Coordinates of C-alpha atoms in Angstrom, one line a residue:
M1 CA -0.2 -0.1 0.0
I2 CA 1.3 3.5 -0.7
R3 CA 1.0 5.9 2.0
P4 CA 1.2 9.7 2.0
A5 CA 4.9 11.2 3.3
D6 CA 4.7 11.3 7.4
P7 CA 5.0 15.0 8.5
D8 CA 6.5 13.9 11.7
R9 CA 9.2 11.5 10.1
P10 CA 12.6 12.9 9.7
P11 CA 13.2 13.0 6.1
S12 CA 16.1 11.3 4.2
P13 CA 18.8 13.0 3.5
L14 CA 17.9 12.5 -0.2
A15 CA 15.2 14.7 0.6
R16 CA 17.9 17.4 0.9
F17 CA 19.3 16.6 -2.3
P18 CA 20.0 20.1 -4.3
V19 CA 17.4 19.3 -7.0
Y20 CA 14.4 17.5 -6.7
Y21 CA 15.5 13.7 -6.0
G22 CA 12.8 12.7 -8.8
W23 CA 15.2 14.1 -11.3
V24 CA 17.7 11.6 -10.1
V25 CA 15.4 9.0 -10.6
L26 CA 14.9 9.9 -14.1
G27 CA 18.2 10.0 -14.6
V28 CA 18.7 6.3 -13.6
A29 CA 16.0 5.1 -15.3
F30 CA 17.2 6.7 -18.4
A31 CA 20.7 5.3 -18.1
T32 CA 18.8 1.8 -17.4
M33 CA 16.2 2.1 -20.5
A34 CA 19.2 2.8 -22.8
I35 CA 20.6 -0.9 -22.0
G36 CA 17.6 -2.6 -20.9
A37 CA 14.7 -1.9 -23.2
N38 CA 17.5 -2.4 -26.3
V39 CA 18.7 -5.8 -25.0
R40 CA 15.5 -7.2 -26.1
V41 CA 15.2 -5.2 -29.4
A42 CA 18.8 -6.2 -30.3
F43 CA 17.5 -9.8 -31.3
S44 CA 16.6 -8.4 -34.5
L45 CA 20.2 -7.9 -35.0
L46 CA 20.8 -11.5 -33.4
F47 CA 17.8 -12.7 -35.8
P48 CA 19.6 -12.9 -39.7
P49 CA 22.9 -14.8 -38.2
I50 CA 20.9 -17.1 -36.3
L51 CA 18.9 -17.8 -39.1
E52 CA 21.5 -18.3 -41.2
E53 CA 23.4 -20.7 -39.3
Y54 CA 20.7 -23.0 -37.9
G55 CA 18.7 -23.1 -41.1
W56 CA 15.4 -22.7 -39.2
S57 CA 12.4 -21.0 -40.8
R58 CA 11.4 -17.6 -40.1
G59 CA 8.5 -17.9 -38.4
T60 CA 10.4 -20.9 -35.7
T61 CA 13.0 -18.3 -35.1
A62 CA 10.8 -15.3 -34.6
A63 CA 8.7 -17.6 -32.1
I64 CA 11.9 -17.9 -30.4
F65 CA 11.3 -13.8 -29.8
S66 CA 7.8 -14.3 -28.8
A67 CA 8.5 -17.4 -26.5
G68 CA 10.5 -14.3 -24.0
F69 CA 7.4 -12.5 -24.1
L70 CA 4.9 -15.6 -23.5
I71 CA 6.9 -16.5 -20.3
S72 CA 7.1 -12.7 -18.9
L73 CA 3.5 -12.8 -19.1
F74 CA 3.4 -15.0 -16.0
F75 CA 5.6 -12.5 -14.2
S76 CA 4.1 -9.0 -15.4
P77 CA 1.2 -9.3 -13.0
F78 CA 3.4 -9.5 -10.3
A79 CA 5.9 -6.7 -10.8
G80 CA 4.1 -4.2 -9.1
M81 CA 3.6 -6.0 -6.2
L82 CA 7.2 -7.1 -6.1
I83 CA 8.5 -3.5 -6.4
D84 CA 6.1 -2.7 -3.4
R85 CA 7.8 -5.5 -1.5
F86 CA 11.4 -5.9 -2.4
G87 CA 12.1 -2.5 -3.7
V88 CA 13.2 -1.5 -7.4
G89 CA 16.8 -2.0 -7.1
R90 CA 16.7 -5.5 -5.8
I91 CA 14.1 -6.3 -8.7
V92 CA 16.3 -4.9 -11.5
A93 CA 19.0 -6.7 -10.0
I94 CA 17.2 -10.0 -10.5
G95 CA 16.5 -8.7 -13.7
V96 CA 19.7 -7.9 -14.8
V97 CA 21.1 -11.7 -13.7
L98 CA 18.2 -13.2 -15.5
S99 CA 19.0 -10.9 -18.7
A100 CA 22.8 -11.3 -18.7
G101 CA 22.7 -15.3 -17.6
G102 CA 20.3 -15.8 -20.5
L103 CA 22.6 -14.0 -22.9
A104 CA 25.5 -16.1 -21.8
L105 CA 23.9 -19.5 -21.7
S106 CA 22.1 -19.0 -25.7
T107 CA 25.9 -18.9 -27.0
G108 CA 26.1 -22.6 -25.9
V109 CA 22.4 -23.7 -27.2
G110 CA 22.1 -26.5 -30.3
S111 CA 18.1 -26.6 -30.3
V112 CA 15.4 -24.1 -30.8
A113 CA 14.2 -25.2 -27.4
E114 CA 17.1 -24.6 -25.6
L115 CA 17.5 -20.9 -27.5
A116 CA 14.0 -20.3 -26.3
A117 CA 14.4 -20.8 -23.0
T118 CA 17.7 -18.7 -22.8
M119 CA 16.1 -15.8 -24.7
G120 CA 13.2 -16.2 -22.6
C121 CA 15.4 -15.4 -19.3
M122 CA 16.8 -12.6 -21.3
T123 CA 13.3 -11.4 -22.1
I124 CA 11.7 -11.7 -18.6
G125 CA 14.6 -10.0 -16.9
G126 CA 14.5 -7.0 -20.0
S127 CA 10.8 -6.7 -20.3
V128 CA 9.3 -7.3 -16.8
M129 CA 12.1 -6.2 -14.5
F130 CA 14.0 -3.6 -15.8
A131 CA 12.5 -2.2 -18.8
Y132 CA 9.5 -0.9 -19.7
V133 CA 7.3 -2.9 -17.2
T134 CA 9.0 -1.7 -13.7
H135 CA 9.7 2.0 -14.9
S136 CA 5.9 2.4 -16.3
Y137 CA 4.9 1.3 -12.5
F138 CA 6.9 3.4 -10.3
L139 CA 8.0 6.7 -12.6
P140 CA 4.6 8.0 -12.5
Y141 CA 4.2 8.2 -8.7
W142 CA 7.4 11.1 -8.9
F143 CA 5.7 13.2 -11.1
V144 CA 2.1 14.4 -11.5
R145 CA 1.9 17.8 -13.2
R146 CA 4.5 17.0 -15.9
R147 CA 3.9 13.1 -16.0
G148 CA 4.2 12.7 -19.8
L149 CA 7.3 14.7 -20.0
A150 CA 8.9 13.1 -17.4
I151 CA 8.3 9.7 -18.7
G152 CA 9.2 10.9 -22.0
L153 CA 12.7 11.9 -21.1
A154 CA 13.5 8.7 -19.0
F155 CA 12.3 6.4 -21.9
S156 CA 13.9 8.5 -24.4
G157 CA 17.3 6.9 -23.3
V158 CA 16.1 3.9 -25.2
G159 CA 16.8 5.8 -28.4
I160 CA 20.2 7.3 -27.2
G161 CA 20.9 3.7 -26.1
A162 CA 19.9 2.3 -29.6
I163 CA 22.1 4.3 -31.6
L164 CA 25.1 3.7 -29.6
L165 CA 24.5 -0.1 -28.9
F166 CA 23.0 -1.1 -32.3
P167 CA 26.2 0.0 -34.6
W168 CA 28.4 -1.4 -32.0
L169 CA 26.7 -5.0 -31.6
Q170 CA 26.4 -5.0 -35.5
G171 CA 30.2 -4.5 -35.5
I172 CA 30.9 -7.2 -33.1
I173 CA 28.4 -9.7 -34.7
G174 CA 30.3 -8.8 -38.4
A175 CA 33.5 -9.2 -36.6
D176 CA 33.3 -11.9 -34.2
G177 CA 29.9 -13.1 -34.4
W178 CA 26.6 -13.0 -32.6
R179 CA 27.8 -15.3 -29.7
R180 CA 30.4 -12.4 -29.0
A181 CA 27.6 -10.0 -29.3
C182 CA 25.8 -11.5 -26.3
Y183 CA 28.8 -11.7 -23.9
A184 CA 29.5 -8.0 -24.5
L185 CA 25.8 -7.2 -23.7
A186 CA 25.6 -8.9 -20.9
L187 CA 28.8 -7.6 -19.3
L188 CA 27.4 -4.0 -20.0
M189 CA 24.3 -4.7 -17.9
V190 CA 26.4 -5.9 -15.0
G191 CA 28.7 -3.4 -15.0
L192 CA 26.6 -0.8 -15.5
V193 CA 22.4 -1.0 -14.6
L194 CA 23.2 -3.0 -11.5
P195 CA 25.2 -0.3 -9.4
L196 CA 23.3 2.5 -10.7
N197 CA 19.7 0.7 -9.4
L198 CA 21.4 -0.7 -6.5
L199 CA 22.8 2.4 -5.2
L200 CA 20.4 5.0 -6.4
Q201 CA 17.2 4.2 -7.7
R202 CA 14.3 4.5 -5.3
R203 CA 10.2 3.4 -5.5
H204 CA 8.4 6.5 -4.6
P205 CA 8.6 10.0 -3.0
H206 CA 7.1 9.2 0.3
D207 CA 9.9 6.5 0.7
I208 CA 12.2 9.5 1.7
G209 CA 9.6 11.8 2.8
L210 CA 8.9 13.6 -0.2
E211 CA 5.6 14.5 -2.3
P212 CA 5.4 13.9 -5.7
D213 CA 6.9 17.1 -7.6
G214 CA 8.9 17.7 -4.5
D215 CA 6.3 20.4 -3.3
N216 CA 7.5 19.7 0.2
R217 CA 11.2 19.7 -0.5
P218 CA 12.9 21.7 2.3
G219 CA 13.6 25.2 1.1
R220 CA 11.3 25.1 -1.8
T221 CA 9.3 27.9 -2.2
P222 CA 5.2 26.8 -2.3
R223 CA 3.7 26.6 -5.2
K224 CA 0.2 27.5 -6.2
P225 CA -2.1 24.7 -5.8
A226 CA -3.0 22.9 -9.1
P227 CA -6.2 23.3 -10.7
D228 CA -8.4 20.5 -10.0
A229 CA -8.1 17.5 -12.5
V230 CA -11.0 15.4 -11.4
V231 CA -13.9 14.9 -14.2
D232 CA -15.6 12.0 -12.6
P233 CA -15.2 12.1 -8.6
E234 CA -16.9 9.0 -8.0
W235 CA -14.8 6.9 -10.3
A236 CA -11.5 8.8 -9.4
H237 CA -11.8 8.6 -5.7
R238 CA -12.9 4.9 -5.6
E239 CA -10.6 2.3 -4.2
W240 CA -9.9 0.1 -6.8
T241 CA -8.7 -3.6 -6.8
F242 CA -8.3 -5.7 -9.9
R243 CA -11.7 -7.4 -9.3
T244 CA -13.5 -3.9 -9.2
A245 CA -11.4 -2.6 -12.0
A246 CA -12.1 -5.8 -14.2
R247 CA -15.8 -4.9 -13.7
T248 CA -15.9 -2.0 -16.1
G249 CA -15.3 -1.3 -20.0
R250 CA -12.5 1.2 -19.4
F251 CA -10.4 -1.7 -18.0
W252 CA -11.2 -4.2 -21.1
W253 CA -10.9 -1.4 -23.6
L254 CA -7.2 -0.3 -22.4
H255 CA -6.6 -4.1 -22.5
V256 CA -7.5 -4.2 -26.0
S257 CA -5.8 -0.8 -27.0
Y258 CA -2.4 -2.0 -25.2
M259 CA -2.5 -5.7 -26.5
A260 CA -3.0 -4.2 -30.2
G261 CA -0.3 -1.4 -30.0
M262 CA 2.1 -3.8 -28.8
Y263 CA 1.0 -5.9 -31.6
A264 CA 1.9 -3.5 -34.2
W265 CA 5.1 -2.1 -32.5
Y266 CA 6.8 -5.3 -32.4
A267 CA 6.0 -6.4 -35.5
V268 CA 7.6 -4.5 -37.2
L269 CA 10.7 -3.9 -34.9
V270 CA 11.8 -7.9 -35.1
H271 CA 10.9 -8.1 -38.8
Q272 CA 12.3 -5.0 -40.3
T273 CA 16.0 -5.5 -40.5
K274 CA 15.6 -8.8 -42.4
F275 CA 13.0 -7.3 -44.9
L276 CA 15.1 -4.3 -45.3
V277 CA 17.9 -6.8 -46.1
E278 CA 15.6 -8.5 -48.5
I279 CA 15.1 -6.3 -50.8
G280 CA 18.7 -5.0 -51.1
V281 CA 19.4 -2.8 -48.2
S282 CA 23.0 -4.0 -46.8
A283 CA 22.9 -5.4 -43.4
E284 CA 24.8 -2.5 -42.0
A285 CA 22.5 0.3 -43.6
A286 CA 19.5 -1.8 -41.8
A287 CA 21.2 -2.0 -38.8
F288 CA 21.8 1.7 -38.8
A289 CA 18.0 2.3 -39.9
L290 CA 17.1 0.4 -36.6
G291 CA 19.3 2.3 -34.4
L292 CA 18.2 5.6 -36.0
V293 CA 14.2 4.6 -35.4
G294 CA 15.4 4.6 -31.7
L295 CA 17.2 8.1 -32.0
T296 CA 14.2 9.7 -33.5
G297 CA 12.3 8.1 -30.9
V298 CA 14.0 10.1 -28.4
A299 CA 12.5 13.5 -29.7
S300 CA 9.1 11.6 -30.3
Q301 CA 9.0 10.5 -26.8
I302 CA 9.6 14.0 -25.1
C303 CA 7.6 15.7 -27.4
I304 CA 4.4 13.4 -27.4
G305 CA 5.0 12.9 -23.7
S306 CA 4.9 16.8 -23.3
L307 CA 2.0 17.2 -25.7
S308 CA 0.0 14.6 -24.1
D309 CA 0.0 16.6 -20.7
R310 CA -1.4 19.6 -22.7
I311 CA -4.0 17.9 -25.1
G312 CA -5.0 14.9 -23.8
R313 CA -3.7 11.1 -23.5
E314 CA -5.8 9.9 -26.2
W315 CA -4.7 12.8 -28.7
G316 CA -1.1 11.7 -27.8
W317 CA -1.6 7.7 -28.1
S318 CA -3.3 8.5 -31.6
I319 CA -1.0 10.7 -32.9
A320 CA 1.8 7.9 -32.2
Y321 CA -0.2 4.9 -33.8
A322 CA -0.8 7.0 -36.8
G323 CA 2.8 7.3 -37.2
F324 CA 2.9 2.9 -37.1
T325 CA 0.2 3.0 -39.1
A326 CA 2.2 5.2 -41.8
C327 CA 5.2 3.0 -41.3
Y328 CA 3.6 -0.1 -42.6
A329 CA 2.2 1.8 -45.4
I330 CA 5.7 2.4 -46.2
L331 CA 6.8 -1.1 -45.8
L332 CA 4.0 -2.0 -48.3
I333 CA 5.5 0.7 -51.2
L334 CA 9.3 -0.1 -50.6
P335 CA 9.3 -3.5 -52.4
H336 CA 7.6 -1.9 -55.3
Y337 CA 9.7 1.2 -55.0
P338 CA 12.7 0.9 -53.1
A339 CA 13.9 4.3 -52.7
L340 CA 16.5 4.8 -50.1
W341 CA 14.4 8.0 -49.3
L342 CA 11.5 5.9 -48.5
V343 CA 13.5 3.8 -46.0
Y344 CA 14.5 7.0 -44.3
A345 CA 10.7 8.1 -44.3
M346 CA 9.6 4.8 -42.7
V347 CA 12.2 5.3 -39.9
M348 CA 11.1 8.9 -39.0
V349 CA 7.5 8.2 -38.9
Q350 CA 8.0 5.1 -36.8
G351 CA 10.5 6.3 -34.4
L352 CA 9.8 10.4 -34.7
I353 CA 6.0 9.8 -34.3
G354 CA 5.3 6.2 -33.3
Y355 CA 7.6 5.6 -30.4
G356 CA 5.8 8.7 -28.4
A357 CA 3.2 6.1 -27.6
S358 CA 5.9 4.8 -24.7
A359 CA 5.7 8.1 -22.9
V360 CA 1.8 8.0 -23.1
Y361 CA 1.6 4.1 -22.0
P362 CA 2.3 4.3 -18.2
T363 CA -0.1 7.3 -17.9
V364 CA -3.1 6.1 -18.5
P365 CA -3.8 3.2 -16.3
A366 CA -2.0 5.4 -13.3
E367 CA -4.5 8.0 -14.1
L368 CA -7.6 5.7 -14.4
F369 CA -7.0 3.6 -11.5
H370 CA -4.8 5.1 -9.1
S371 CA -5.2 3.4 -5.5
P372 CA -3.6 1.9 -2.8
K373 CA -3.5 -1.7 -4.9
Y374 CA -2.6 -0.2 -8.2
G375 CA 0.3 -2.9 -8.5
Q376 CA -2.4 -5.2 -8.8
I377 CA -3.8 -3.7 -11.7
F378 CA -0.9 -2.5 -13.5
G379 CA 0.8 -5.9 -13.6
I380 CA -2.3 -7.2 -15.8
Y381 CA -1.7 -4.5 -18.3
G382 CA 2.0 -5.8 -18.4
A383 CA 1.1 -9.0 -19.2
T384 CA -1.5 -7.7 -21.9
S385 CA 1.3 -5.8 -23.5
G386 CA 3.5 -8.9 -23.6
F387 CA 1.2 -11.2 -25.0
G388 CA 0.6 -8.6 -27.8
A389 CA 4.3 -8.2 -28.3
A390 CA 4.8 -11.9 -28.5
L391 CA 1.9 -12.3 -31.0
G392 CA 3.2 -9.8 -32.7
P393 CA 6.7 -10.8 -34.4
W394 CA 5.5 -14.8 -34.6
G395 CA 2.0 -13.9 -36.4
T396 CA 4.1 -12.0 -38.8
G397 CA 7.0 -14.6 -39.2
E398 CA 4.2 -17.2 -39.8
L399 CA 2.3 -15.2 -42.3
H400 CA 5.7 -14.6 -44.1
D401 CA 6.2 -18.3 -44.1
L402 CA 2.7 -18.8 -45.3
T403 CA 2.4 -16.5 -48.2
G404 CA 6.1 -16.4 -49.0
G405 CA 6.1 -12.6 -48.2
Y406 CA 5.5 -9.8 -45.9
E407 CA 2.5 -8.0 -47.1
T408 CA -0.3 -9.5 -45.3
G409 CA 1.7 -9.5 -42.2
F410 CA 2.2 -5.8 -42.8
V411 CA -1.5 -4.9 -43.6
V412 CA -2.4 -7.0 -40.3
G413 CA -0.3 -4.8 -38.5
A414 CA -1.3 -1.7 -39.8
A415 CA -4.7 -3.0 -38.6
A416 CA -3.6 -3.5 -35.4
G417 CA -2.2 0.1 -34.8
I418 CA -5.9 1.8 -36.1
L419 CA -7.7 -0.9 -33.8
S420 CA -5.3 0.2 -30.8
I421 CA -6.2 4.2 -31.3
A422 CA -10.0 3.3 -31.5
A423 CA -9.9 1.4 -27.9
M424 CA -7.9 4.4 -26.4
W425 CA -10.8 6.6 -26.9
L426 CA -13.0 4.2 -25.8
A427 CA -11.5 3.7 -22.7
A428 CA -11.9 7.7 -22.2
P429 CA -8.9 8.7 -19.5
R430 CA -10.1 12.1 -20.2
K431 CA -13.8 11.5 -18.9
V432 CA -12.0 10.5 -15.6
R433 CA -9.1 12.8 -14.9
L434 CA -8.0 15.8 -17.2
V435 CA -4.2 16.2 -17.8
A436 CA -2.6 19.3 -16.4
G437 CA -3.2 21.3 -19.7
Q438 CA -6.8 20.8 -19.8
A439 CA -7.4 21.1 -16.0
Q440 CA -5.6 24.5 -16.5
K441 CA -7.8 25.3 -19.5
R442 CA -11.1 24.3 -17.6
A443 CA -10.0 26.5 -14.8
R444 CA -9.4 29.5 -16.4
K445 CA -13.0 29.0 -18.6
R446 CA -14.5 28.7 -15.2
A447 CA -12.8 31.5 -13.7
R448 CA -13.7 33.8 -17.0
K449 CA -17.4 32.4 -16.5
L450 CA -17.9 33.2 -13.0
K451 CA -16.1 37.0 -13.7
G452 CA -18.9 37.4 -16.3
Q453 CA -21.8 36.5 -13.9
A454 CA -20.0 38.8 -11.4
A455 CA -19.9 41.7 -14.0
A456 CA -23.8 40.6 -15.0
E457 CA -24.8 40.9 -11.4
T458 CA -23.2 44.3 -10.3
G459 CA -24.0 45.9 -13.4
P460 CA -27.8 46.4 -12.7
A461 CA -26.9 47.4 -9.0
A462 CA -24.3 49.9 -10.5
A463 CA -26.8 51.2 -12.5
G464 CA -29.7 51.5 -9.7

């Protein structure tokens, strides 16, 4: 259970840090995401050499990536509760050990089942314990007014990590093979991610005697109270549990949105490198394109996260998945018109627009179902997202093997993106709580209305 900061409890020395400690939390999250989230994405670079070495079908090999997400489904529902019980640092440490161990063990496998098991360990660690699931759970606690922006800044680490890690890994793969790349990535996690989180990361501002946004930080000038953002008081103030949330339509529409959205995201993520190589793009250029998607995603996550704080979560999500839909449209055109500028256009709409969805993703369940038992609810969304992320690569690979090409799989991916947008509007977080920008807009509108009413009432009195 999350309790408010105790005013009689002496604050932690961290509360007296020169800046709000939430920014330190954000910095550690940035570095962790730069490596952790890209560990699983690196499979798209390992995919071609593994396929070439073992001679397995595309659907079977892509299923290895999907298997890890499916295994992680059983762990995701417990992520929030485990963080509440043991703390972020310990959970991240377990995730690093699992991921690094999975990568190291994968170098000695000889069958699909063995590779699926080792890559499954990698994905459980990278997906559940120190990447999107974990950070999506605890980061919203630290920021309220600029929640979308803060999460966008933290998740932009994924893009910076991608542009640095992927060319480096591709170079190792080209020179020394995919096994050496696995060892290098494992060492990087143990050497950097592990100590940063054990020493510096914290779950909630209340743990060190602070309020969200640092409003009670010692020596800080008190802020003017934020405008009331609640639209539906009965919903917003309910003590939500998994059971009560599961009886609402919003709960399930958000599941549909996340599952379809992750299908669209990971289907293209895993298969685009192989697809680009098949249509004549060099392996190095395809790897650079994958890294560039992540780099352009830096701006997308920050801008769309901040924009969603102003115009609403539904609009931010819609803009992002319009980017993924456009990405699929370009991929369908490329075999018929393989121009390099189209490849870069695909990269731009996918990264510069689509990746902004990751900044919106954690905000919606936190704003719909905020309660002491939020950890139970959020974990289920992590499982749903993992299922969509597993289904996308596997389904696209199977459709390729059945049809002999990627066209059908890309059409399905585009349809999943459109479905995700529609389901987000039906979940309608705006009807429960307004984002900060819209709450301020409503407050100004009410103030003008009250001022107008006061003027109308005093006018006749003055005339009389």
